[in-house]
Structures are given as structure tokens and as C-alpha cells.
Amino acid sequence: MTRHECDSENGAAQASLSADSGVRKLFFHEDDYCMLELVLPGQQDEAEEEMGHIARFSEKHRTEAGYTDLYVRKGDADGLTGLGIRIADIKAAVSSFAQPYDIVSTGYGSSYRVECPRIQAFGPNEETALFCEHKDGILYKAWLTLEFEDRDRYEWTLKLLRALAGLAPLALADWNWGIHLELQDDAALAAYLENYLDEESDTP
């Protein structure tokens, strides 16, 4: 994520803001930006090719202490804007079960926070949420954070993605796991989310 996409001038002050009554605030770590991304449909070959590049690069630069270099993922400069999805459309489709947040911020460490006025988020908490970055109210980028350990959170996420699939053809690219699937493929989507449920249940 580039710094100009959020209001860097608010970074120092954001960390010290007290919780306002009735105001929902959500923070996401900058490393999570678009790692579980909604992308244009019909680009599975391109996405899987890029995932292959990422896997080979990661293996080449992996060390016991971490990684020796950073891979810059290729992306479409126009993002999702060609679909013409309005943030208002997303809010109408999901806000009955996915409450919107009033303020979204990003950053790193325990203190640095930058407010992101062009990002609208929906969800129960920062572990399971939908983030929608927009340009003049039109969806530009969308991604999720998913961490759940119970069937209710699984059902919530499945309901959310089904609602988004009803707005426009969309695909999901999991750049961490190297998985690409179309949201309209309901069986594949449900099976994919089961992996998250199994992953959490295996965690000690």
C-alpha cells in the first residue's frame, strides 16, 4: 500500500485518540493490504502465474531469520473500477449483517497509525472484515481479513461473499495460500472457507 492512499498527516495523532461513544474504529496492519483480494473474474491464468512467481521468489529469498528481499506484486492500475460497483451498493447489500466501521486506519508496530478516509470496512472485528477502497465512491480495491474458529463466523463470511457475488462477477485471490476461485462457484467457495475453519481448529 502506498502512503498517499491514507492520510499520513493524522498518523501521530491517530494512536492517541480515545474511543468515542458509538464510533466504530478498525485497524489493519499494512502487511495485510490486499493479501486476500477480490479481483476481476476471468483472470485465473494470470493470477496463478503471478502466484507461481511469488512462490519461487519466496523460496529463493527465504532464510531462517526471514526473507532477504521483498516481492512487489503486479496489479491492475484500474483495479475494480471497471465494474462500476458503488460503495453505497456494497453497504446496502451487506450492512444488515456486516456493520460498517466509521473510521479505518492502518500502520505498523504498537503506535503508528494512519487514518484511511477512502477505505470503508464492514464486519464484526478486525480478525474478520471486508475492506473496500474507493475512488469517488466507486470500488477500486477490496480485500478481507479472515480468522475464525467457529461455524458462526464461517457462515458470516460465506454470506458476505455470496452477497458480493450477487453485485457483480468477482474472483478471490489468496496470495498467501496461492489460491484463486470465482465467487460464483459456491461449492469451491464453501470448501475454501472450510480450510480456514480447519486451520483454526488445528491451532493449539
Short mmCIF file of C-alpha atoms in Angstrom, two decimals:
data_model
loop_
_atom_site.label_atom_id
_atom_site.label_comp_id
_atom_site.label_asym_id
_atom_site.label_seq_id
_atom_site.Cartn_x
_atom_site.Cartn_y
_atom_site.Cartn_z
CA MET A 1 0.00 0.00 0.00
CA THR A 2 1.39 3.41 -0.89
CA ARG A 3 1.41 6.17 1.70
CA HIS A 4 -0.70 8.55 -0.40
CA GLU A 5 -3.73 6.26 -0.10
CA CYS A 6 -4.17 7.19 3.56
CA ASP A 7 -3.95 10.45 5.45
CA SER A 8 -0.36 10.37 6.73
CA GLU A 9 -0.77 13.71 8.48
CA ASN A 10 -3.02 12.05 11.03
CA GLY A 11 -0.56 9.26 11.77
CA ALA A 12 0.92 10.56 15.02
CA ALA A 13 -2.40 11.68 16.47
CA GLN A 14 -4.42 8.62 15.48
CA ALA A 15 -2.76 6.35 18.04
CA SER A 16 -3.75 8.61 20.93
CA LEU A 17 -7.41 9.07 20.02
CA SER A 18 -9.74 7.84 22.73
CA ALA A 19 -12.67 5.64 21.81
CA ASP A 20 -15.70 7.82 21.09
CA SER A 21 -19.04 6.51 22.23
CA GLY A 22 -20.81 4.80 19.36
CA VAL A 23 -17.93 5.25 16.90
CA ARG A 24 -16.59 2.01 15.42
CA LYS A 25 -12.87 2.05 14.61
CA LEU A 26 -10.93 -0.63 12.79
CA PHE A 27 -7.18 -1.05 12.34
CA PHE A 28 -5.45 -3.29 9.80
CA HIS A 29 -1.73 -3.96 9.59
CA GLU A 30 -0.23 -2.57 6.39
CA ASP A 31 1.17 -6.04 5.51
CA ASP A 32 -2.41 -7.35 5.19
CA TYR A 33 -3.34 -4.89 2.43
CA CYS A 34 -4.92 -6.88 -0.46
CA MET A 35 -3.35 -10.19 0.58
CA LEU A 36 -6.80 -11.82 0.42
CA GLU A 37 -8.09 -9.81 -2.51
CA LEU A 38 -11.23 -9.58 -4.58
CA VAL A 39 -10.20 -9.36 -8.22
CA LEU A 40 -11.73 -9.26 -11.68
CA PRO A 41 -13.11 -12.58 -12.98
CA GLY A 42 -11.66 -14.48 -15.91
CA GLN A 43 -8.04 -13.89 -14.94
CA GLN A 44 -7.24 -17.20 -13.30
CA ASP A 45 -4.29 -17.97 -15.58
CA GLU A 46 -2.70 -14.57 -14.91
CA ALA A 47 -3.30 -14.84 -11.16
CA GLU A 48 -1.89 -18.36 -10.93
CA GLU A 49 1.16 -17.33 -12.97
CA GLU A 50 1.80 -14.47 -10.56
CA MET A 51 1.30 -16.80 -7.59
CA GLY A 52 3.95 -19.07 -9.09
CA HIS A 53 6.36 -16.15 -9.35
CA ILE A 54 5.68 -15.27 -5.72
CA ALA A 55 6.26 -18.84 -4.53
CA ARG A 56 9.56 -19.17 -6.40
CA PHE A 57 10.75 -15.75 -5.24
CA SER A 58 9.84 -16.56 -1.63
CA GLU A 59 11.70 -19.85 -1.74
CA LYS A 60 14.77 -18.23 -3.27
CA HIS A 61 14.94 -15.48 -0.65
CA ARG A 62 13.82 -17.45 2.42
CA THR A 63 16.22 -17.67 5.36
CA GLU A 64 15.92 -18.85 8.96
CA ALA A 65 15.65 -15.20 10.01
CA GLY A 66 13.03 -14.25 7.41
CA TYR A 67 13.42 -13.04 3.82
CA THR A 68 16.28 -11.25 2.11
CA ASP A 69 14.12 -9.32 -0.39
CA LEU A 70 10.57 -8.09 -0.95
CA TYR A 71 8.44 -9.12 -3.94
CA VAL A 72 6.34 -6.36 -5.49
CA ARG A 73 3.17 -7.96 -6.81
CA LYS A 74 1.85 -6.92 -10.21
CA GLY A 75 -1.56 -5.29 -10.22
CA ASP A 76 -4.12 -3.65 -12.45
CA ALA A 77 -3.87 0.14 -12.15
CA ASP A 78 -7.66 0.45 -12.60
CA GLY A 79 -8.43 -2.21 -10.01
CA LEU A 80 -12.15 -2.98 -9.85
CA THR A 81 -13.37 0.42 -11.05
CA GLY A 82 -14.46 -1.00 -14.43
CA LEU A 83 -17.22 -2.95 -12.67
CA GLY A 84 -18.84 0.29 -11.53
CA ILE A 85 -19.69 -1.02 -8.06
CA ARG A 86 -20.55 1.82 -5.72
CA ILE A 87 -19.65 1.74 -2.04
CA ALA A 88 -23.31 2.57 -1.43
CA ASP A 89 -24.26 -0.66 -3.25
CA ILE A 90 -21.95 -2.71 -1.05
CA LYS A 91 -23.30 -1.06 2.09
CA ALA A 92 -26.88 -1.78 1.03
CA ALA A 93 -26.02 -5.42 0.30
CA VAL A 94 -24.11 -6.30 3.49
CA SER A 95 -24.75 -3.77 6.26
CA SER A 96 -27.76 -5.66 7.65
CA PHE A 97 -25.40 -8.36 8.92
CA ALA A 98 -21.95 -6.73 8.48
CA GLN A 99 -21.97 -3.48 10.40
CA PRO A 100 -19.88 -0.70 8.80
CA TYR A 101 -16.98 0.95 10.60
CA ASP A 102 -16.82 4.72 10.98
CA ILE A 103 -13.02 5.04 10.93
CA VAL A 104 -10.41 2.78 9.32
CA SER A 105 -6.70 3.15 9.97
CA THR A 106 -3.54 1.28 9.08
CA GLY A 107 0.08 1.27 10.20
CA TYR A 108 2.58 -0.97 11.95
CA GLY A 109 4.03 -1.59 15.39
CA SER A 110 2.18 -0.60 18.53
CA SER A 111 1.87 3.15 17.95
CA TYR A 112 1.99 4.31 14.32
CA ARG A 113 -1.49 4.74 12.87
CA VAL A 114 -2.66 6.43 9.65
CA GLU A 115 -6.33 7.16 9.02
CA CYS A 116 -7.71 5.94 5.68
CA PRO A 117 -10.73 8.06 4.66
CA ARG A 118 -11.05 6.29 1.30
CA ILE A 119 -11.44 2.84 2.88
CA GLN A 120 -14.80 1.61 4.17
CA ALA A 121 -14.83 -1.56 6.25
CA PHE A 122 -17.58 -3.95 7.33
CA GLY A 123 -17.59 -6.76 9.86
CA PRO A 124 -17.68 -7.89 13.49
CA ASN A 125 -13.99 -7.27 14.34
CA GLU A 126 -10.53 -6.80 12.83
CA GLU A 127 -9.94 -10.56 12.52
CA THR A 128 -12.90 -11.00 10.15
CA ALA A 129 -13.68 -7.99 7.99
CA LEU A 130 -14.21 -6.69 4.47
CA PHE A 131 -12.21 -3.62 3.38
CA CYS A 132 -13.33 -1.53 0.40
CA GLU A 133 -11.06 1.16 -1.01
CA HIS A 134 -12.85 3.57 -3.33
CA LYS A 135 -12.25 6.40 -5.76
CA ASP A 136 -15.06 8.95 -5.77
CA GLY A 137 -17.40 6.37 -4.30
CA ILE A 138 -16.60 3.64 -6.88
CA LEU A 139 -14.95 0.45 -5.63
CA TYR A 140 -11.25 0.35 -6.52
CA LYS A 141 -9.79 -2.39 -4.31
CA ALA A 142 -11.41 -4.87 -1.94
CA TRP A 143 -9.88 -7.39 0.41
CA LEU A 144 -10.60 -9.37 3.55
CA THR A 145 -9.04 -10.40 6.81
CA LEU A 146 -10.19 -13.87 7.84
CA GLU A 147 -9.53 -15.53 11.16
CA PHE A 148 -12.31 -17.59 12.63
CA GLU A 149 -12.61 -20.64 14.80
CA ASP A 150 -16.32 -21.32 14.89
CA ARG A 151 -19.09 -22.20 12.48
CA ASP A 152 -20.95 -18.92 13.03
CA ARG A 153 -18.02 -16.87 11.70
CA TYR A 154 -17.70 -19.27 8.78
CA GLU A 155 -21.38 -18.78 7.92
CA TRP A 156 -20.99 -15.00 8.25
CA THR A 157 -18.09 -14.95 5.79
CA LEU A 158 -19.89 -17.21 3.33
CA LYS A 159 -22.96 -14.97 3.47
CA LEU A 160 -20.79 -11.90 2.90
CA LEU A 161 -19.04 -13.32 -0.16
CA ARG A 162 -22.31 -14.59 -1.61
CA ALA A 163 -23.76 -11.08 -1.26
CA LEU A 164 -20.76 -9.61 -3.10
CA ALA A 165 -21.09 -12.23 -5.82
CA GLY A 166 -24.66 -11.01 -6.33
CA LEU A 167 -23.44 -7.48 -7.06
CA ALA A 168 -21.01 -8.34 -9.87
CA PRO A 169 -18.80 -11.14 -11.18
CA LEU A 170 -15.82 -11.28 -8.82
CA ALA A 171 -13.00 -13.68 -8.01
CA LEU A 172 -10.96 -14.21 -4.86
CA ALA A 173 -7.16 -14.32 -4.93
CA ASP A 174 -5.50 -15.62 -1.78
CA TRP A 175 -1.91 -14.51 -2.35
CA ASN A 176 -0.71 -16.20 0.85
CA TRP A 177 -2.09 -19.64 0.03
CA GLY A 178 -1.76 -19.37 -3.75
CA ILE A 179 -5.48 -19.97 -4.36
CA HIS A 180 -7.77 -18.38 -6.96
CA LEU A 181 -11.50 -19.03 -7.26
CA GLU A 182 -14.62 -17.39 -8.68
CA LEU A 183 -17.14 -16.22 -6.09
CA GLN A 184 -19.95 -17.59 -8.24
CA ASP A 185 -18.52 -21.10 -7.73
CA ASP A 186 -20.37 -21.63 -4.47
CA ALA A 187 -19.09 -25.16 -3.83
CA ALA A 188 -15.47 -24.10 -4.28
CA LEU A 189 -16.03 -21.05 -2.09
CA ALA A 190 -17.55 -23.10 0.73
CA ALA A 191 -14.72 -25.66 0.53
CA TYR A 192 -12.12 -22.90 0.58
CA LEU A 193 -13.58 -21.36 3.75
CA GLU A 194 -13.63 -24.79 5.39
CA ASN A 195 -9.83 -24.66 5.18
CA TYR A 196 -9.88 -21.61 7.45
CA LEU A 197 -12.11 -23.43 9.90
CA ASP A 198 -9.80 -26.47 9.88
CA GLU A 199 -6.71 -24.26 10.19
CA GLU A 200 -8.06 -22.60 13.33
CA SER A 201 -9.19 -25.87 14.88
CA ASP A 202 -5.66 -27.27 14.46
CA THR A 203 -4.09 -24.31 16.26
CA PRO A 204 -3.08 -25.21 19.83
#
